[in-house]
PDB file of C-alpha atoms in Angstrom:
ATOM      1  CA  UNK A   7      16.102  51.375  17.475  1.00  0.00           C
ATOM      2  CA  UNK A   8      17.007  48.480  15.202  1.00  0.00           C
ATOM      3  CA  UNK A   9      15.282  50.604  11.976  1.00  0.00           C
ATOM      4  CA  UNK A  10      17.632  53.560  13.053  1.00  0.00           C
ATOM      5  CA  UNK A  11      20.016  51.253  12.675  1.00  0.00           C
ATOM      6  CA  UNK A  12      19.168  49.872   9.305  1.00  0.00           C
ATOM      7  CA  UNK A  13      18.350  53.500   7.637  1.00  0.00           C
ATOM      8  CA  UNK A  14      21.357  54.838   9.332  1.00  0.00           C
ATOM      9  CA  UNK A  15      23.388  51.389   8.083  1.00  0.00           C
ATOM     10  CA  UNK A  16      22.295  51.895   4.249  1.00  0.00           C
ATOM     11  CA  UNK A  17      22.899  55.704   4.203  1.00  0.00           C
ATOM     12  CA  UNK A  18      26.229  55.324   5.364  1.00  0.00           C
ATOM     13  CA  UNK A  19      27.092  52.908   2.822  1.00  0.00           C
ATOM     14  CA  UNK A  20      25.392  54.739   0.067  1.00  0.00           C
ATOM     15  CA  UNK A  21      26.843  58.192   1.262  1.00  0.00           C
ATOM     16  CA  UNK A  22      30.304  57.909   2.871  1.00  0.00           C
ATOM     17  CA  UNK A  23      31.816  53.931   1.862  1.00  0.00           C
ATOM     18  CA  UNK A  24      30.711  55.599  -2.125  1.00  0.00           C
ATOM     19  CA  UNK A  25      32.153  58.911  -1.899  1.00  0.00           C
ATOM     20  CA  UNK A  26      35.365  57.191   0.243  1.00  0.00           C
ATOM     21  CA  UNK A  27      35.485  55.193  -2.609  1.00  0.00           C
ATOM     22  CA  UNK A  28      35.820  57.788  -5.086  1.00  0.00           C
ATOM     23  CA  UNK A  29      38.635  59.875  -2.916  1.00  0.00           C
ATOM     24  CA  UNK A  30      40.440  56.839  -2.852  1.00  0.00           C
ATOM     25  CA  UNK A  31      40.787  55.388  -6.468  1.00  0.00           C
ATOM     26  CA  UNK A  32      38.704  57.140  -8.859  1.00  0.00           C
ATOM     27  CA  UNK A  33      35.901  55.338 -11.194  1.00  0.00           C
ATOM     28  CA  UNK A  34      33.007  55.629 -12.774  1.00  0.00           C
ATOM     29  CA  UNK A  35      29.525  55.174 -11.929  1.00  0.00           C
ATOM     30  CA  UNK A  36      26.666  54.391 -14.654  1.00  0.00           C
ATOM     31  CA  UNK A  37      24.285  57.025 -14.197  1.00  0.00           C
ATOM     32  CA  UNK A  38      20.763  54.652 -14.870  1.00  0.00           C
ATOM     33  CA  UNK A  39      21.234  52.047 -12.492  1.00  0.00           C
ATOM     34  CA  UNK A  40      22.962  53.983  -9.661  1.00  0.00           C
ATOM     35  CA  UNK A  41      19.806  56.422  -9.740  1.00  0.00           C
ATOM     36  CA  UNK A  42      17.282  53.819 -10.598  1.00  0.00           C
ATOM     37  CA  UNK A  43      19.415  52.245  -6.972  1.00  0.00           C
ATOM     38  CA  UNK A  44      19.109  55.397  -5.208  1.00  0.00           C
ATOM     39  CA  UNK A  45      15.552  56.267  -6.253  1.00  0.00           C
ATOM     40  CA  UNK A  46      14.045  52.874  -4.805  1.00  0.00           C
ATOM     41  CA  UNK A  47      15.735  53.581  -1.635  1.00  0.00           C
ATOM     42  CA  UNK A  48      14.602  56.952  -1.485  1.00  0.00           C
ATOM     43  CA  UNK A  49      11.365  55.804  -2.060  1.00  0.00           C
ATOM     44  CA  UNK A  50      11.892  52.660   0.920  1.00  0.00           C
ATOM     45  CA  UNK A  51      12.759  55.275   3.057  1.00  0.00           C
ATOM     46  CA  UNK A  52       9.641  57.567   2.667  1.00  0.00           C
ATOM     47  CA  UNK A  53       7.197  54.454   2.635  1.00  0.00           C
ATOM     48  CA  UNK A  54       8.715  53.211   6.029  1.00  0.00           C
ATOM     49  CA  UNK A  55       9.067  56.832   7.967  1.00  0.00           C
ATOM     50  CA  UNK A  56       4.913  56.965   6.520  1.00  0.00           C
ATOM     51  CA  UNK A  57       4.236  53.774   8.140  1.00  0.00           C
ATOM     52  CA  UNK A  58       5.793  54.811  11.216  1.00  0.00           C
ATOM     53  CA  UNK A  59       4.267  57.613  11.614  1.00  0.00           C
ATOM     54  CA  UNK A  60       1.155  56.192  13.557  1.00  0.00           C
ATOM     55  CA  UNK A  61       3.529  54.191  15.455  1.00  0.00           C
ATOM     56  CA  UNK A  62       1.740  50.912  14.303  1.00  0.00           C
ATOM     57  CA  UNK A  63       2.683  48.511  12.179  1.00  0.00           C
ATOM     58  CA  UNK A  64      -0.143  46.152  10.207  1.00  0.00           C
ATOM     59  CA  UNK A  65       0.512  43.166   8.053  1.00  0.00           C
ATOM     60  CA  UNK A  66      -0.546  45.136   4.968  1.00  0.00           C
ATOM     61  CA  UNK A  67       2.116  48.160   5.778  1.00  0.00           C
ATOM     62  CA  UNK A  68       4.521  45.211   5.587  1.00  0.00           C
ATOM     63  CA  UNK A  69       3.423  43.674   2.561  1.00  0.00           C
ATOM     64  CA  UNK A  70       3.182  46.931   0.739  1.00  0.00           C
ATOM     65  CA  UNK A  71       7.779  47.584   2.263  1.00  0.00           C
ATOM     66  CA  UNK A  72       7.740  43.157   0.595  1.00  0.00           C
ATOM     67  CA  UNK A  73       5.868  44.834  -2.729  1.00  0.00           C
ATOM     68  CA  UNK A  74       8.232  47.412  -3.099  1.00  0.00           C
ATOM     69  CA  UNK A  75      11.309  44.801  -2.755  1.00  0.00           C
ATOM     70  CA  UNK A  76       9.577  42.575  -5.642  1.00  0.00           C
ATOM     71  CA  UNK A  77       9.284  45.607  -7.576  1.00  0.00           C
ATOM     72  CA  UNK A  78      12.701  46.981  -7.086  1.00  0.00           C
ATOM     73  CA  UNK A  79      14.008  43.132  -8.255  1.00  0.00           C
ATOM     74  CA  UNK A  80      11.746  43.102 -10.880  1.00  0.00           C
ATOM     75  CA  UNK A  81      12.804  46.205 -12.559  1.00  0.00           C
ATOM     76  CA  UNK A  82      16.429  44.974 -11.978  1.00  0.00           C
ATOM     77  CA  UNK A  83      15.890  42.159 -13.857  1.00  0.00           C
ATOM     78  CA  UNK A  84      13.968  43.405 -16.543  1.00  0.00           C
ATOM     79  CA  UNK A  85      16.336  46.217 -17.123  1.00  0.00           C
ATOM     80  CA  UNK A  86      19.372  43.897 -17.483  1.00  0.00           C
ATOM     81  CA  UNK A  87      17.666  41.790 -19.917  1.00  0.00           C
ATOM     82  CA  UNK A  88      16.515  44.219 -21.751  1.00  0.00           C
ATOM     83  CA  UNK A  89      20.258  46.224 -21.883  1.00  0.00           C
ATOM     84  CA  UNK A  90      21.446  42.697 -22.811  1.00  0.00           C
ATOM     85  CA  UNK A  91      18.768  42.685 -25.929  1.00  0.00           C
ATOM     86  CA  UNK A  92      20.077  46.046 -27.364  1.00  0.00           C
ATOM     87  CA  UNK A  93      23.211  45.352 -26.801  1.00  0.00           C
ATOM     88  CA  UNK A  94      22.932  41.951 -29.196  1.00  0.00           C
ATOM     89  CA  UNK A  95      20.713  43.789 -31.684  1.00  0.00           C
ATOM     90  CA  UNK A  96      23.510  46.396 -32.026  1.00  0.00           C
ATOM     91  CA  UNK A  97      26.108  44.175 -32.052  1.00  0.00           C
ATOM     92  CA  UNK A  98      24.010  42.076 -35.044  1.00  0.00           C
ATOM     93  CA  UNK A  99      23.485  45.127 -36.593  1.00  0.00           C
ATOM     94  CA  UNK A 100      27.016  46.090 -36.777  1.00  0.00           C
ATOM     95  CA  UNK A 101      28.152  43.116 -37.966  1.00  0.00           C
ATOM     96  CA  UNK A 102      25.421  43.109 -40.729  1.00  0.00           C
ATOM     97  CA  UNK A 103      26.638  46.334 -41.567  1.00  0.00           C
ATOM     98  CA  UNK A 104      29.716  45.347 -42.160  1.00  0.00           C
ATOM     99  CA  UNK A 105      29.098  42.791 -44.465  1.00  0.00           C
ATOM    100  CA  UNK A 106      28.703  45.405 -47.535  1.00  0.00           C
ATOM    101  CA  UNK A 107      31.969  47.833 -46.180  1.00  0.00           C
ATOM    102  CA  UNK A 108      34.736  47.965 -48.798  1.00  0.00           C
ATOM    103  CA  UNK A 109      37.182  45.357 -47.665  1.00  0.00           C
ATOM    104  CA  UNK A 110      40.877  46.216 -47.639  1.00  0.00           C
ATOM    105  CA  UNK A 111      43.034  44.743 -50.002  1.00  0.00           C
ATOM    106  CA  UNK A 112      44.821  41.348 -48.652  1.00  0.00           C
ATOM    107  CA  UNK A 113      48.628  41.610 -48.278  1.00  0.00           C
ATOM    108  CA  UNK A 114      50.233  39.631 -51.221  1.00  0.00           C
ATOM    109  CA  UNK A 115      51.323  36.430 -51.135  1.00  0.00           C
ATOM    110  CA  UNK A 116      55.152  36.278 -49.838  1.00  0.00           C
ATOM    111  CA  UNK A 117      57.837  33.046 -49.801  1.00  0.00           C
ATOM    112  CA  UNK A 118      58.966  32.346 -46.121  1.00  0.00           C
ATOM    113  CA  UNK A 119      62.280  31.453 -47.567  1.00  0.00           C
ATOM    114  CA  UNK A 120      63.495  30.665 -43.784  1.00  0.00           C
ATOM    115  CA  UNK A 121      60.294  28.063 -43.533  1.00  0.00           C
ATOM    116  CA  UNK A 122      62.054  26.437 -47.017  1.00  0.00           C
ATOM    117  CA  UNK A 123      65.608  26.491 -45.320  1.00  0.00           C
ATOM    118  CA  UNK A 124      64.487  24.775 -42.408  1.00  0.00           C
ATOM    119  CA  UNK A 125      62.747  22.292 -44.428  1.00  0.00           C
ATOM    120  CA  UNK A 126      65.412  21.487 -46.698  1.00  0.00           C
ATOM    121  CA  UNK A 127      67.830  21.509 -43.814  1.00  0.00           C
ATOM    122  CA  UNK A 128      65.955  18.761 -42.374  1.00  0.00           C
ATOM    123  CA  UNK A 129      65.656  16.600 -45.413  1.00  0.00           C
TER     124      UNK A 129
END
């Protein structure tokens, strides 16, 4: 009963509170990390309804469902750091790149003649 509840919990959320979601105030989803998401609980779901099956559970069925959570976090991290990494190497890229673009031509120099009024006023 209670892992009804949890698989029946999580595909609610993923499938109606999302979609709800979008009816409500459109956005945008990225398309890696919401199926890289979806694919690891796909993948929860199958491993648990195969370790069900027998109606047993052993201590190694369990730390295979804990393997698969230190996986999932693992990739999660990984994956940000390494989005973070191209992002700077881009971004240093860029910037070295535009070192050697033609630079615009400064605006000439111009008299503030109200800055000199005010000044003068004061003295």
């Amino acid at each position: 009963l209670a892992i009804g509840e949890l698989l029946g919990a999580a595909s609610f959320i993923v499938s109606v509170v999302a979609g709800a979601m979008c009816i409500i105030r459109p956005f945008s989803v990225d398309a890696g990390p919401f199926i890289r998401d979806v694919g690891f609980f796909t993948a929860a779901v199958a491993l648990l309804l195969v370790i069900l099956w027998d109606e047993n559970l052993h201590a190694w069925e369990a730390g295979l469902l804990v393997a698969l959570y230190i996986l999932y976090v693992v990739v999660v991290v990984v994956g940000t750091w390494w989005d973070k990494r191209q992002f700077r190497r881009k971004h240093l890229e860029s910037i070295a790149r535009g070192e050697y673009a033609a630079e615009e031509m400064p605006e000439p120099y111009r008299d503030d003649r109200a800055f000199l009024y005010l000044f003068l006023f004061i003295l």
